[in-house]
């Protein structure tokens, strides 16, 4: 198999699958045309700005599921400011790497976090330094 | 892991015992080069010529019309490039279909770069070309029609004899990529008006790396492989004697057993199709319901992606394939599924199951149960399914 054991583990036993009702922030990225869609839900402590809970739903290949799962694990317990540091590289490293054609999945995972954070910031009228408005569709970018 | 259920026979098949045993003497014992002069090499030469006779008989041609190649892709390349080169003075127009195997499509695209013009005929929702459209596409400078016999993804069988008839009426050569058809459905080059036909040994329980091109009378494609005088100077390279012998034996038996295998496979296939369509919601069968390969079942499941499905089937010991983007390393889903009019998001959730006579009804039932569970699981984590359910409620 072309996937690492960690990728297979997160694909087979994805962490944090599901939805959060009345989530603090929700972000959906990707498109069905390219075969990957990720939706990320955040529950954020209004006082401490710590991400208490993070859930996802993903339509996509094994890598798309695994990167979503790992991304939720990485942001949980972090403040919204720290969560911005969870880059696609960090997700990939935590998964012991991805095949080159699957790198775009990790970019999508990073973008899903950003989209959910953006949704939260917008609702709260908050500015998160370093956070830019997510592109509607990042999967058309060359990777 | 439980016992393996192999349902990817369109990708490759197991070499059958008889073919393997027929090959054995030509590795260590009779290793002589069939082109050599001494008596020892005569054994190899005899084996090759007997194989040629046997293969010709299996497809209704003559021995001198069978040329051995390295497989289906080489046969397709040779037929198309060879005719394009040989007939370039007559014209530079080729007609093919949008759902060909890449061995044909990419060869045609290559020729376009060399100044040839190619018409890609579209197909209907079942994957069939329109014969009237084919006839209309023929021009005075058309030199070749190349349309596959049966599609490798969705299994649809084209009206080959009719295509051949139209080609003959217009004096245009007709080549067919019959890699998925030979040994699986009746093929007769004479009755079906086929001028050139590509086939590959490993698709009918012969060995890999060996195939043949049937070239009818009165045509001579330019060489693809230049070299020695093998294959009457038309294809250089020392003959793959064990491969040729194994392929011939496998094809002979495939044709002998074809009537009962066709029936057996179609029964298993129909059972599989019926159960999947009845028991898995939001799925569709791709390809023509009747005019399809006996061992091919091809589905799309909405809201899920093919690669995930394949990995989870693999974990249950089921080998299958998908035309999905992720398995091929490109972001686009299968060109065949797009050509039959499926939207991208549906085409991404495809699954191809291709059977052999080794499979059983129990395999079919085990597979259906596996598919049901996996599809449900993947949908439970799909945002597309969530959106769909929400819309239904609204």
XYZ file of C-alpha atoms in Angstrom, chain A residues 1-3 8 11-14 17 19 32-39 41 56-63 65 101-102 104 139, chain B residues 303-305 307-309 311-312 314-315 325-327 329 331-333 344-345 348-349 377-384 386-387 390:
64
model
C 0.000 0.000 0.000
C 1.259 3.448 -0.851
C 0.046 4.927 2.461
C -4.059 3.804 7.292
C -8.373 6.210 7.668
C -9.567 3.036 9.372
C -10.213 4.596 12.752
C -10.814 8.227 12.007
C -15.895 12.079 12.899
C -20.879 17.165 13.647
C -16.973 17.343 -5.468
C -15.590 17.854 -8.948
C -12.098 17.134 -7.688
C -13.283 14.418 -5.396
C -12.542 15.913 -1.981
C -14.760 17.885 0.375
C -13.965 18.536 4.014
C -16.240 20.083 6.597
C -16.704 21.964 13.096
C -15.218 16.615 10.759
C -17.017 15.043 7.853
C -15.123 14.264 4.679
C -15.944 13.039 1.205
C -12.753 11.830 -0.413
C -9.966 9.324 -0.702
C -8.044 7.611 2.085
C -5.642 10.527 2.432
C -10.044 11.174 5.519
C -0.284 13.037 -5.493
C -2.021 13.268 -2.123
C -3.305 18.456 -1.868
C -8.414 22.418 -5.006
C -21.857 10.753 -1.871
C -18.755 8.583 -1.520
C -15.377 8.366 -3.197
C -10.563 4.975 -3.424
C -11.914 4.842 0.125
C -14.280 2.127 -1.007
C -9.225 0.320 0.518
C -12.043 -0.877 2.751
C -9.266 -4.680 0.293
C -9.338 -4.962 4.069
C -9.296 10.040 -9.819
C -7.397 9.169 -6.717
C -6.395 5.726 -7.912
C -3.105 9.985 -9.597
C -7.771 14.786 -10.204
C -10.158 14.020 -13.037
C -12.470 11.056 -12.795
C -17.881 14.550 -11.682
C -19.163 13.973 -8.168
C -15.829 9.797 -8.315
C -17.780 7.109 -6.488
C -19.921 3.784 6.760
C -18.445 6.167 4.180
C -21.757 7.971 3.807
C -21.970 8.427 7.556
C -18.828 10.538 7.295
C -19.648 12.309 4.044
C -20.641 15.988 4.116
C -22.327 15.473 0.723
C -25.413 15.214 5.153
C -26.346 17.973 2.735
C -30.915 17.873 5.004
